mmCIF file of C-alpha atoms and ligand atoms in Angstrom:
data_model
loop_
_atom_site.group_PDB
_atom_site.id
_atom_site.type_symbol
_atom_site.label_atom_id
_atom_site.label_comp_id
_atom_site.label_asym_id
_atom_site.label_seq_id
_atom_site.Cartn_x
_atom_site.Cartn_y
_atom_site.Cartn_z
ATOM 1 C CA UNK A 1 -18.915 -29.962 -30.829
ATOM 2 C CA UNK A 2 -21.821 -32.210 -30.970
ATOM 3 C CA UNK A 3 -22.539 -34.953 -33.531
ATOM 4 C CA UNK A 4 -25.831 -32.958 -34.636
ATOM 5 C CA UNK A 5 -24.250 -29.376 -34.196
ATOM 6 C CA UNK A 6 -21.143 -31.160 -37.004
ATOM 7 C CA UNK A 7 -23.590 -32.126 -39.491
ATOM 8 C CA UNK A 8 -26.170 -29.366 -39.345
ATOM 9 C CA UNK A 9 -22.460 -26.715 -39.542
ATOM 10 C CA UNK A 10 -20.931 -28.305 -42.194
ATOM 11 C CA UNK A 11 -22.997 -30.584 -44.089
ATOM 12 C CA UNK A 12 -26.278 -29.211 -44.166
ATOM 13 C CA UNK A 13 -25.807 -26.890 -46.375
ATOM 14 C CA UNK A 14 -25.150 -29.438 -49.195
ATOM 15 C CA UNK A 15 -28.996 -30.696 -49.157
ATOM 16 C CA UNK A 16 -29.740 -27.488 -50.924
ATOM 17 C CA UNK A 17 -27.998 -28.028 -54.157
ATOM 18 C CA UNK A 18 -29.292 -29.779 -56.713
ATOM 19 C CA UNK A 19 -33.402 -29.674 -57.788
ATOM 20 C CA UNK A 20 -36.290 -30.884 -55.201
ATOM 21 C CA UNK A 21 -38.161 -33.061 -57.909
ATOM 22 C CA UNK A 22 -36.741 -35.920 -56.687
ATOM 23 C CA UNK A 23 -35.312 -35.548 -53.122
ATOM 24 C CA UNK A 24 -38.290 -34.873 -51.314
ATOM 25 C CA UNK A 25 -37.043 -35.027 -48.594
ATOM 26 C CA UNK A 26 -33.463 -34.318 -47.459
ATOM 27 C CA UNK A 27 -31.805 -34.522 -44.092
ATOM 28 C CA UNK A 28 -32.982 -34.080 -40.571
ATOM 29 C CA UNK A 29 -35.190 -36.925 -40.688
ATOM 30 C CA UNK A 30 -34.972 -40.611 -40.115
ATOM 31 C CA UNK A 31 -34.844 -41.334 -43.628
ATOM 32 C CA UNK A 32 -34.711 -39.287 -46.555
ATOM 33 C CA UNK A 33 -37.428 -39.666 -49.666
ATOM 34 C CA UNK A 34 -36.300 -39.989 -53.052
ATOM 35 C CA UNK A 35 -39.562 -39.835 -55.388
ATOM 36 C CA UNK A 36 -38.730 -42.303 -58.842
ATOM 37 C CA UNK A 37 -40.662 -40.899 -62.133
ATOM 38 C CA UNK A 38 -42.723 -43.861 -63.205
ATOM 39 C CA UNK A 39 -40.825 -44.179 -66.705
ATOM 40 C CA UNK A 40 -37.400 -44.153 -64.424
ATOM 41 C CA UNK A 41 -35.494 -46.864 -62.869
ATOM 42 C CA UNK A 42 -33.689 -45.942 -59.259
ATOM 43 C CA UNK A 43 -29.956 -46.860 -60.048
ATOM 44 C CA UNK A 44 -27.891 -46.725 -56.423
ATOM 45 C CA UNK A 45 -24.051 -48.182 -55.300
ATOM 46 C CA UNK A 46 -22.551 -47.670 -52.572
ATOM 47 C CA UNK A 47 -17.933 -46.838 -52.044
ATOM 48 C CA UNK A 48 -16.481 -47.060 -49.070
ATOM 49 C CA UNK A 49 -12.616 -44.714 -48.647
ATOM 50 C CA UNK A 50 -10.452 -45.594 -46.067
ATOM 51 C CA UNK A 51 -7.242 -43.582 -44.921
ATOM 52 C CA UNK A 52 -4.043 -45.681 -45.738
ATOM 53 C CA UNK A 53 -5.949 -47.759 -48.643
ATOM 54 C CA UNK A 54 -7.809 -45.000 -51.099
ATOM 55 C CA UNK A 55 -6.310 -42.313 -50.212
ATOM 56 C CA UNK A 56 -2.777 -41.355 -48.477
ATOM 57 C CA UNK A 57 -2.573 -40.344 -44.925
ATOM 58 C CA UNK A 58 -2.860 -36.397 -44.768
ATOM 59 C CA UNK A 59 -4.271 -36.387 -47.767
ATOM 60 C CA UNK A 60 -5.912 -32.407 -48.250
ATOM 61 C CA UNK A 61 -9.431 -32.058 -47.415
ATOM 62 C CA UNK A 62 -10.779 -30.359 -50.360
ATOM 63 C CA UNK A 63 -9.087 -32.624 -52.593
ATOM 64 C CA UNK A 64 -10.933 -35.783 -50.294
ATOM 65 C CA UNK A 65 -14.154 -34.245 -50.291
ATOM 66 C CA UNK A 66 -14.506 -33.650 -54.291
ATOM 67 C CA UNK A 67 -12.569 -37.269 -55.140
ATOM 68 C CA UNK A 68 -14.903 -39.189 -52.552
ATOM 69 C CA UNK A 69 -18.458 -38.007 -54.517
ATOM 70 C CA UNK A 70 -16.317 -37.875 -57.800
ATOM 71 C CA UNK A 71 -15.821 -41.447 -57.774
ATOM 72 C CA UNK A 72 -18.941 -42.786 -56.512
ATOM 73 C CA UNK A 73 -20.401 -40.535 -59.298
ATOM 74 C CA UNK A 74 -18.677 -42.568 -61.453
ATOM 75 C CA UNK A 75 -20.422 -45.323 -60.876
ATOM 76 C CA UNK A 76 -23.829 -43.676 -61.843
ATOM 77 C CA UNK A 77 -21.628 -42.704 -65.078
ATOM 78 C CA UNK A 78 -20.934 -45.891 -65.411
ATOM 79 C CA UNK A 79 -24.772 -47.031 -65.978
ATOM 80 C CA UNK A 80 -25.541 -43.986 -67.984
ATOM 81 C CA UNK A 81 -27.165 -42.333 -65.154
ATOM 82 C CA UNK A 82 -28.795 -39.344 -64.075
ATOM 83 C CA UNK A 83 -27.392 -38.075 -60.813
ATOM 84 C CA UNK A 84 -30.153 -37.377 -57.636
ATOM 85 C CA UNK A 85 -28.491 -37.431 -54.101
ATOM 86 C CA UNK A 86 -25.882 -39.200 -52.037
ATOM 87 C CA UNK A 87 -25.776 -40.261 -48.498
ATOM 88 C CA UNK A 88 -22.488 -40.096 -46.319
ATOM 89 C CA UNK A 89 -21.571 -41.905 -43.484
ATOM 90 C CA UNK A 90 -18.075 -40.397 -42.202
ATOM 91 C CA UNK A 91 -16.317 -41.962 -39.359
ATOM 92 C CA UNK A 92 -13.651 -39.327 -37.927
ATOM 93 C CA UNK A 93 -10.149 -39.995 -35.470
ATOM 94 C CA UNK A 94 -11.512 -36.718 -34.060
ATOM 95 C CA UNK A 95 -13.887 -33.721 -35.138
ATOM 96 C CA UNK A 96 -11.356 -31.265 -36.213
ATOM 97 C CA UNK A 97 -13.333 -28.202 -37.718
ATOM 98 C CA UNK A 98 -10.956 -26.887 -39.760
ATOM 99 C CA UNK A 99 -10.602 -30.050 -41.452
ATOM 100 C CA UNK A 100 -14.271 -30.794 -41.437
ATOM 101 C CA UNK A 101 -15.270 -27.145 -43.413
ATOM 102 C CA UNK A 102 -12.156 -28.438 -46.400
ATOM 103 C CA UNK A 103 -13.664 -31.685 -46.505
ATOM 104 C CA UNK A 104 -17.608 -29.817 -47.348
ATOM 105 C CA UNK A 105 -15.826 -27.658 -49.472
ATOM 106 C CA UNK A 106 -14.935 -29.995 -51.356
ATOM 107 C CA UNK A 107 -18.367 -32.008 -50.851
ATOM 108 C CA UNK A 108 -20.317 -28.866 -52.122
ATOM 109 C CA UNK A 109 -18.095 -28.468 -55.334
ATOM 110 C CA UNK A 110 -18.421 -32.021 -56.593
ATOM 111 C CA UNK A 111 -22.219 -31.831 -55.113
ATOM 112 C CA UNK A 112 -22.773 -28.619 -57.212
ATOM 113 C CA UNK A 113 -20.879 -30.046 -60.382
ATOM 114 C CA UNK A 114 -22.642 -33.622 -60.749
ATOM 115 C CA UNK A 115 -25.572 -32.561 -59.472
ATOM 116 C CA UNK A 116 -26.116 -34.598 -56.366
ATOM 117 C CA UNK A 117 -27.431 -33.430 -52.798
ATOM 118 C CA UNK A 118 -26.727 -34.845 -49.654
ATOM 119 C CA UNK A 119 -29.604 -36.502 -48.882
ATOM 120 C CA UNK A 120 -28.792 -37.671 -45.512
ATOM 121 C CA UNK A 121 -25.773 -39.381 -42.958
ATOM 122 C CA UNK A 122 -23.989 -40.460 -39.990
ATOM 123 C CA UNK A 123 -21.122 -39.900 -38.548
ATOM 124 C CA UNK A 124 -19.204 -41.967 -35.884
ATOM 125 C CA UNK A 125 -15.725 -41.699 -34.403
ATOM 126 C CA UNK A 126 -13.242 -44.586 -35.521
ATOM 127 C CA UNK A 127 -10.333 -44.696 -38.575
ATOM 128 C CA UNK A 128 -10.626 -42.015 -40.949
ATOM 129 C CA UNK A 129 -13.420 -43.342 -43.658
ATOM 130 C CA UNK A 130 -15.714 -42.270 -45.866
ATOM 131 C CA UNK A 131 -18.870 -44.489 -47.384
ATOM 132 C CA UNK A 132 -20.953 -42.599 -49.922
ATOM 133 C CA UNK A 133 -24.365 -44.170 -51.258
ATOM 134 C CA UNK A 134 -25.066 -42.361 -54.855
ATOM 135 C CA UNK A 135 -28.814 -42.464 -55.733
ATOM 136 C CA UNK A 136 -29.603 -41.732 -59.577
ATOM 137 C CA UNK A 137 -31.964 -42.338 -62.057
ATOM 138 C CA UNK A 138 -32.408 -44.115 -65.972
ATOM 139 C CA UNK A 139 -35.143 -44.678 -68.386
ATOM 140 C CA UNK A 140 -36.970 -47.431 -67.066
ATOM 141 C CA UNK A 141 -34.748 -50.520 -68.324
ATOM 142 C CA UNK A 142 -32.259 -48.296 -70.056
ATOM 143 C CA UNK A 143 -29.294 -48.645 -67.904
ATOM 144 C CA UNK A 144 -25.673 -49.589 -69.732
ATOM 145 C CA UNK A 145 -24.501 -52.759 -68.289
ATOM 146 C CA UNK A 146 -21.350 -54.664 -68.332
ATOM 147 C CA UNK A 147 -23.331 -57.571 -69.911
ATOM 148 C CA UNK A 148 -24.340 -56.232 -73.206
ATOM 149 C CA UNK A 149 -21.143 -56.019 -75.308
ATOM 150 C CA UNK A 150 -22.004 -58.761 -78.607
ATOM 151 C CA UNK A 151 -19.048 -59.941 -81.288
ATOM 152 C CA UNK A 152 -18.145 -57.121 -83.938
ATOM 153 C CA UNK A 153 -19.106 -53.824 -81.274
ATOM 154 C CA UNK A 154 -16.116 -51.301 -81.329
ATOM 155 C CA UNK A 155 -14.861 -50.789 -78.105
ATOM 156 C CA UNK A 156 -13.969 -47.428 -76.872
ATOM 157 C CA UNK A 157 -12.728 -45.350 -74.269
ATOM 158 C CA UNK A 158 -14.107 -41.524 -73.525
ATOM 159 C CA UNK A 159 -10.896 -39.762 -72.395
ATOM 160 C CA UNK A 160 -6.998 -39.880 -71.919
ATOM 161 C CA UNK A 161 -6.213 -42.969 -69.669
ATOM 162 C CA UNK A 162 -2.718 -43.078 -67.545
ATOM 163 C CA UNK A 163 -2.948 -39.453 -65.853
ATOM 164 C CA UNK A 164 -3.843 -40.392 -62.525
ATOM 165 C CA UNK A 165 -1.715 -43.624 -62.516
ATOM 166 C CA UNK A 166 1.569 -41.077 -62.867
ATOM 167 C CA UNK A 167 0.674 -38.687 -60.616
ATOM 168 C CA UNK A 168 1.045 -41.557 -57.907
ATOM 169 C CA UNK A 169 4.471 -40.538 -58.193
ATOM 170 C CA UNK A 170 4.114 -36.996 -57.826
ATOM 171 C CA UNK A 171 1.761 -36.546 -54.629
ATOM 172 C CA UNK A 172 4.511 -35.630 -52.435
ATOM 173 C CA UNK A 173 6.337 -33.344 -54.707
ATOM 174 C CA UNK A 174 6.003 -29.141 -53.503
ATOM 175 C CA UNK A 175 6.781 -27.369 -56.389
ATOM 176 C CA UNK A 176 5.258 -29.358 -59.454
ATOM 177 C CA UNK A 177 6.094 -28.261 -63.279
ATOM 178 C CA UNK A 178 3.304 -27.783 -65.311
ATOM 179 C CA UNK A 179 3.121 -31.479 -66.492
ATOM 180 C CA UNK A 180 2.929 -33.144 -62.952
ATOM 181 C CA UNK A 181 0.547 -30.313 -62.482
ATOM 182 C CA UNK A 182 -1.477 -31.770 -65.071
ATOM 183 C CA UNK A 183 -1.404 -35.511 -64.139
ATOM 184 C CA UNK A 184 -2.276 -34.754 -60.049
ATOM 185 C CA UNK A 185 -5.300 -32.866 -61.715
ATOM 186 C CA UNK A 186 -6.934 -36.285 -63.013
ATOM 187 C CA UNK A 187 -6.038 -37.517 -60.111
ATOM 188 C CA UNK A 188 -7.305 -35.038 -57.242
ATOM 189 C CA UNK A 189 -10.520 -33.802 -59.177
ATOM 190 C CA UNK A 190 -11.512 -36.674 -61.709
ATOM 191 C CA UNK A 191 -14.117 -35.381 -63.650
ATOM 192 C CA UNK A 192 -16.491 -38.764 -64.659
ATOM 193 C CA UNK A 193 -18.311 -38.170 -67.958
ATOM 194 C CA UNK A 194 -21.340 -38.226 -66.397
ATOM 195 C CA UNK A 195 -23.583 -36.121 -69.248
ATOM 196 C CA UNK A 196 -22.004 -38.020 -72.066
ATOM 197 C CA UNK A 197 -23.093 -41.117 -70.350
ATOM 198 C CA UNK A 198 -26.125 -40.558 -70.827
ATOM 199 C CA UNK A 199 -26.147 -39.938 -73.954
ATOM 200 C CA UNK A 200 -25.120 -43.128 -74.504
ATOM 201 C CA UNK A 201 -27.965 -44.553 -73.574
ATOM 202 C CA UNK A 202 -29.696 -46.609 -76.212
ATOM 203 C CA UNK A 203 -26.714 -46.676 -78.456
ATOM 204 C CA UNK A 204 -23.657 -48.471 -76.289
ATOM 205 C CA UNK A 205 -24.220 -52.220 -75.783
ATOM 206 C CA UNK A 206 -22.204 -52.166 -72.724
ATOM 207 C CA UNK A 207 -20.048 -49.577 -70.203
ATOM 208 C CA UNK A 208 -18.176 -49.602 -67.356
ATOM 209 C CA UNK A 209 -16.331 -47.109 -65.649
ATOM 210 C CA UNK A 210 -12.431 -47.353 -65.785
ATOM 211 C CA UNK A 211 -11.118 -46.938 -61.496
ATOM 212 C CA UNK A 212 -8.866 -50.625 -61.556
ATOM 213 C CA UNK A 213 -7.368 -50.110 -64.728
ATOM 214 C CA UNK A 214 -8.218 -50.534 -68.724
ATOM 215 C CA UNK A 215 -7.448 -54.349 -68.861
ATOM 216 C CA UNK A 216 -9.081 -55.111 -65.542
ATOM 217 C CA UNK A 217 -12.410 -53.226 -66.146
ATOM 218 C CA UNK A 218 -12.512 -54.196 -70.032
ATOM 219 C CA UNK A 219 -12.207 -58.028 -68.445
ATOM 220 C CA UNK A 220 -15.176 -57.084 -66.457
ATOM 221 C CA UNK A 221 -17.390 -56.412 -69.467
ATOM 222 C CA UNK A 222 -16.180 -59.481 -71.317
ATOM 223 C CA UNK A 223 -16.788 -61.946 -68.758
ATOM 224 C CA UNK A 224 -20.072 -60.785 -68.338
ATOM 225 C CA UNK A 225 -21.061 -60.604 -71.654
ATOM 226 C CA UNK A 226 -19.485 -64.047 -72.703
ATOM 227 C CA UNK A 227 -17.233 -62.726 -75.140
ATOM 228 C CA UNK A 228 -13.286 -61.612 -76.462
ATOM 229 C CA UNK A 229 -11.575 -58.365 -77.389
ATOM 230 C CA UNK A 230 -8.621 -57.597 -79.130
ATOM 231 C CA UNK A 231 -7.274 -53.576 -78.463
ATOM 232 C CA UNK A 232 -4.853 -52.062 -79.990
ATOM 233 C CA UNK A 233 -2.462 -50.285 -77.261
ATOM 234 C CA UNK A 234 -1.778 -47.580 -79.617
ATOM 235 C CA UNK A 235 -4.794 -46.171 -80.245
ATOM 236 C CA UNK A 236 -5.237 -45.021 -76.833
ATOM 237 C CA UNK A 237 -5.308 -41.723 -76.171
ATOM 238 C CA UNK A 238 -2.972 -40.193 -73.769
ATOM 239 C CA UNK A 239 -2.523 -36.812 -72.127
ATOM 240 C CA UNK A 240 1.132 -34.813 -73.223
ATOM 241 C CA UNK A 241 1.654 -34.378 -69.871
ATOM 242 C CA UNK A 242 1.441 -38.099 -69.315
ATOM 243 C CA UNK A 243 4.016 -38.824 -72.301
ATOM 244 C CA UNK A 244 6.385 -36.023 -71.588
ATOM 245 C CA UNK A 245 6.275 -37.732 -67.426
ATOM 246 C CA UNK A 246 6.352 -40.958 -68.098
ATOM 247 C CA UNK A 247 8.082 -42.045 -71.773
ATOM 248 C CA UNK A 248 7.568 -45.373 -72.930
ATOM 249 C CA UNK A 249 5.844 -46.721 -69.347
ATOM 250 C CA UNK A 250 2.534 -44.192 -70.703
ATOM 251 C CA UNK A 251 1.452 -46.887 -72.509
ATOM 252 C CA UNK A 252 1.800 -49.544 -69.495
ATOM 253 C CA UNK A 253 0.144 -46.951 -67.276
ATOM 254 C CA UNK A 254 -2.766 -46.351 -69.823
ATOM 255 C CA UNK A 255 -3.744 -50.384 -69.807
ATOM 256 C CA UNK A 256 -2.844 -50.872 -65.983
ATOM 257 C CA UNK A 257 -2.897 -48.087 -64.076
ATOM 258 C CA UNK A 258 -6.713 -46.747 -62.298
ATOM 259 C CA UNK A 259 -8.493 -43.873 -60.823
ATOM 260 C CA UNK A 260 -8.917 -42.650 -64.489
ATOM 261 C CA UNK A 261 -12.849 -42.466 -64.301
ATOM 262 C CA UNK A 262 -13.260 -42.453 -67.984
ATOM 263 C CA UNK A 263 -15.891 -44.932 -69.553
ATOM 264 C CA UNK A 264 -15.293 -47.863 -71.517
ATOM 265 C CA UNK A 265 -17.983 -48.461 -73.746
ATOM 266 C CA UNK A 266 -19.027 -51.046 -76.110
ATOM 267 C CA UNK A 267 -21.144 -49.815 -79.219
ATOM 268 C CA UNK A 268 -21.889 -51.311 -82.708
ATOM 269 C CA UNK A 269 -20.952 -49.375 -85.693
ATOM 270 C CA UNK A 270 -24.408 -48.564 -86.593
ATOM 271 C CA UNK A 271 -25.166 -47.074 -83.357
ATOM 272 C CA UNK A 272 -22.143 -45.147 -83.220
ATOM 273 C CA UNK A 273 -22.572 -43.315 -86.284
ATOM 274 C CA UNK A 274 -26.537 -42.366 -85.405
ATOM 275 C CA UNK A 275 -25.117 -40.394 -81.978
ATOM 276 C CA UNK A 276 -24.598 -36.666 -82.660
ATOM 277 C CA UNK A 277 -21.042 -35.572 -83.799
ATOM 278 C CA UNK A 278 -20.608 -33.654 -80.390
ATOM 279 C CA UNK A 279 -20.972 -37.091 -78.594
ATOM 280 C CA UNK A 280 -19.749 -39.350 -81.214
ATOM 281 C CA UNK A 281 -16.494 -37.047 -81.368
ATOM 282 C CA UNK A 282 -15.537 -37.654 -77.487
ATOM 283 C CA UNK A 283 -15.054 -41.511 -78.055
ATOM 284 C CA UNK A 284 -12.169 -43.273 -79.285
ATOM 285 C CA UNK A 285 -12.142 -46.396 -80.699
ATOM 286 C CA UNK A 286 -9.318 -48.543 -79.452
ATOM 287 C CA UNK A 287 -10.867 -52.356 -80.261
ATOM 288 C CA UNK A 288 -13.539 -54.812 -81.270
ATOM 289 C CA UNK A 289 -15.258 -57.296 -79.613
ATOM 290 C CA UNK A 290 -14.642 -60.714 -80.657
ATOM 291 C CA UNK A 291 -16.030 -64.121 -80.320
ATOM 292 C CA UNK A 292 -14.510 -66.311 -77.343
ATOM 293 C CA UNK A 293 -12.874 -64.895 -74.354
ATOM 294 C CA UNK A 294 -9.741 -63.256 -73.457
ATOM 295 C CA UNK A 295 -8.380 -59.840 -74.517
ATOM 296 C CA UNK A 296 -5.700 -59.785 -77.045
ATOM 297 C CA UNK A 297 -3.217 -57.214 -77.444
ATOM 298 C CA UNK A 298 -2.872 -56.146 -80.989
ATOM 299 C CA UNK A 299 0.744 -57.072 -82.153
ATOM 300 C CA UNK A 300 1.262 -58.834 -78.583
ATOM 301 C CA UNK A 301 0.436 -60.943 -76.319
ATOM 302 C CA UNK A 302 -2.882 -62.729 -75.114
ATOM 303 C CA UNK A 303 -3.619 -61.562 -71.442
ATOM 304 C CA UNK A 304 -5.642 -63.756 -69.622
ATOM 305 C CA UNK A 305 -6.360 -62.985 -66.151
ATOM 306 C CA UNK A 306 -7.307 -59.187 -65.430
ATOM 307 C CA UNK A 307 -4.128 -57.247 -64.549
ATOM 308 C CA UNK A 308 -4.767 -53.769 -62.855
ATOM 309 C CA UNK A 309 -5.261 -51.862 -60.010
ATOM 310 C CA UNK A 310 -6.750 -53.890 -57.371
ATOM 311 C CA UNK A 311 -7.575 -52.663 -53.825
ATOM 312 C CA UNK A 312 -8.729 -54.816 -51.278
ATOM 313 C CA UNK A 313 -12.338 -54.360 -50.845
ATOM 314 C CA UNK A 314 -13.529 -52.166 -53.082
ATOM 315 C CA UNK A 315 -16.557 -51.897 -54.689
ATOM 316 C CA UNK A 316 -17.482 -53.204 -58.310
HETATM 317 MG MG1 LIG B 1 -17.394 -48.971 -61.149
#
C-alpha cells in the first residue's frame, strides 16, 4: 500500500470531525487553512512520541492513537484553549494495516472527544514515532501562562494526581483487579480538562499542565513568574484506587510521578470565588504562592531543584 492510498484509508476520515468554521481547509492539499476570528489568538505546540521513550514497545494501537492527541491536547488545556485541528507526521518500521486502522481508531475517538480534526500530515518509514502539531484558539490576549502566578494566589490542582505514575507498574499485568484497572485508565486514556480550562480564563493568574510531575511543573510556573510556593502534600487529592495500590508511596507518586494531565492553576481568592460553583467545585486548593523562590513542603522540607518525571526531549 501506497503512502497516499495509507492516509486517504485510514486517516482521512478524521478531517471530518470537528466544525468547518475554522479549518477551511483540511487535507489533500499542500497546506491546510486555519481561519483565526479577529478577537482570537492562534495558540499551537507541537509533541513528538517515540517507541522505547513515551511509550513501551508493543504498546496497543488504540490506546497510542487516543494518548498521542490526548496529550498534545493538553497542552492547549494548558493555555486555556479552544481546540481546532492537529497535524500528524507518523514515521512507521512498516505499514502494517491492521495496526494502522487501531492506531485511527484511536485518533478518531480522542479527535471526536476534544474536538480536533486532522488537518493535514506525513508519513515516512523510520523508528516508530509520532509528532502531533495541535492548533487552537483564545480570546485575543487571554491565554493562561506559566508567568502570571503573583504572592498570596492559591494554588490548585483540577483532578487526582498519582494514577498514571502507578499504573507504570501494572502495564504488563493480564488480568488486572479493579484498582489497577482504574490507575492504567489515567494512564491509557488521560482525559485533559480541556472545557474547564477555559473557563478559567480571566480568573487563574497562571496554569500549566501537569505531564513531568507536580513539583517539576509547579517549578515551571514559579520560575517564570519570579516567585515561591509552599503546598501542603496532604491536601492533594488522590484516586482510592491509587491509595489502596500504592500505600504510603501515593503521596510520593502524587508530587513526582507524570502523565497525569491535570492542570495546575494559580488563582487569587477573589477570582476564585467569582467562577461558577460547577467550575469552582473541580479545583482543589493544595498551596499559596509566596514571595521568593523555591517550593516548600508544608511540615517538610524545602525542595529546590525540580524533581519529576523527565524524558529526554520532550516538549515544554
Ligand atoms: Mg505542557
Amino acid at each position: 500500500m501506497g503512502e497516499f492510498e495509507l492516509i486517504r484509508r485510514f486517516f482521512q476520515p478524521l478531517s471530518v470531525m470537528a466544525s468547518r468554521e475554522q479549518l477551511i481547509l483540511g487535507p489533500g492539499d499542500d497546506c491546510a487553512i486555519q481561519r483565526v476570528p479577529a478577537d482570537r489568538d492562534l495558540v499551537f505546540s507541537v509533541d513528538t512520541l517515540v517507541e522505547g521513550a513515551h511509550f513501551p514497545h508493543d504498546y496497543p494501537a488504540f490506546n497510542l492513537g487516543w494518548r498521542s492527541l490526548a496529550v498534545a491536547a493538553s497542552d492547549l488545556a494548558a493555555m486555556g484553549a479552544s481546540p481546532v485541528c492537529f497535524t500528524l507526521a507518523l514515521t512507521l518500521p512498516a505499514a502494517d494495516e491492521r495496526w494502522l486502522s487501531e492506531v485511527a481508531r484511536g485518533l478518531a475517538r480522542a479527535s471526536e472527544t476534544f474536538r480536533l480534526s486532522l488537518a493535514g500530515g506525513d508519513t515516512t518509514r523510520g523508528p516508530l514515532t509520532l509528532s502531533l502539531q495541535v492548533h487552537g484558539t483564545v480570546p485575543a490576549g487571554g491565554a493562561l501562562r506559566r508567568s502570571g502566578a503573583r504572592v498570596g494566589d492559591r494554588i490548585c490542582v483540577t483532578g487526582p494526581l498519582g494514577n498514571a505514575g502507578a499504573a507504570l507498574d501494572f502495564l504488563g499485568v493480564t488480568e488486572p483487579s479493579q484498582a489497577q484497572k482504574a490507575v492504567l485508565a489515567s494512564y491509557h486514556f488521560p482525559r485533559p480538562p480541556i472545557e474547564l480550562a477555559q473557563a478559567l480564563i480571566g480568573a487563574a493568574s497562571a496554569a500549566i499542565d501537569i505531564s513531568d510531575g507536580l513539583l517539576a511543573d509547579l517549578n515551571h510556573i514559579l520560575s517564570a513568574s519570579g516567585v515561591g510556593a509552599s503546598i501542603d502534600p496532604g491536601c492533594i487529592p488522590l484516586s482510592k484506587a491509587l491509595v489502596e495500590l500504592t500505600g504510603d508511596r501515593a503521596v510520593e507518586l502524587a508530587l513526582s510521578a507524570g502523565d497525569d494531565y491535570e492542570l495546575c492553576v494559580c488563582i487569587n481568592d477573589e477570582a476564585l470565588m467569582s467562577l461558577p460553583e460547577a467550575v469552582r467545585s473541580q479545583l482543589t486548593t493544595i498551596g499559596r504562592v509566596e514571595a521568593g523562590s523555591g517550593l516548600r513542603l508544608e511540615g517538610g522540607r524545602s525542595l529546590s531543584g525540580a524533581s519529576g518525571y523527565d524524558h529526554f526531549g520532550r516538549s515544554v
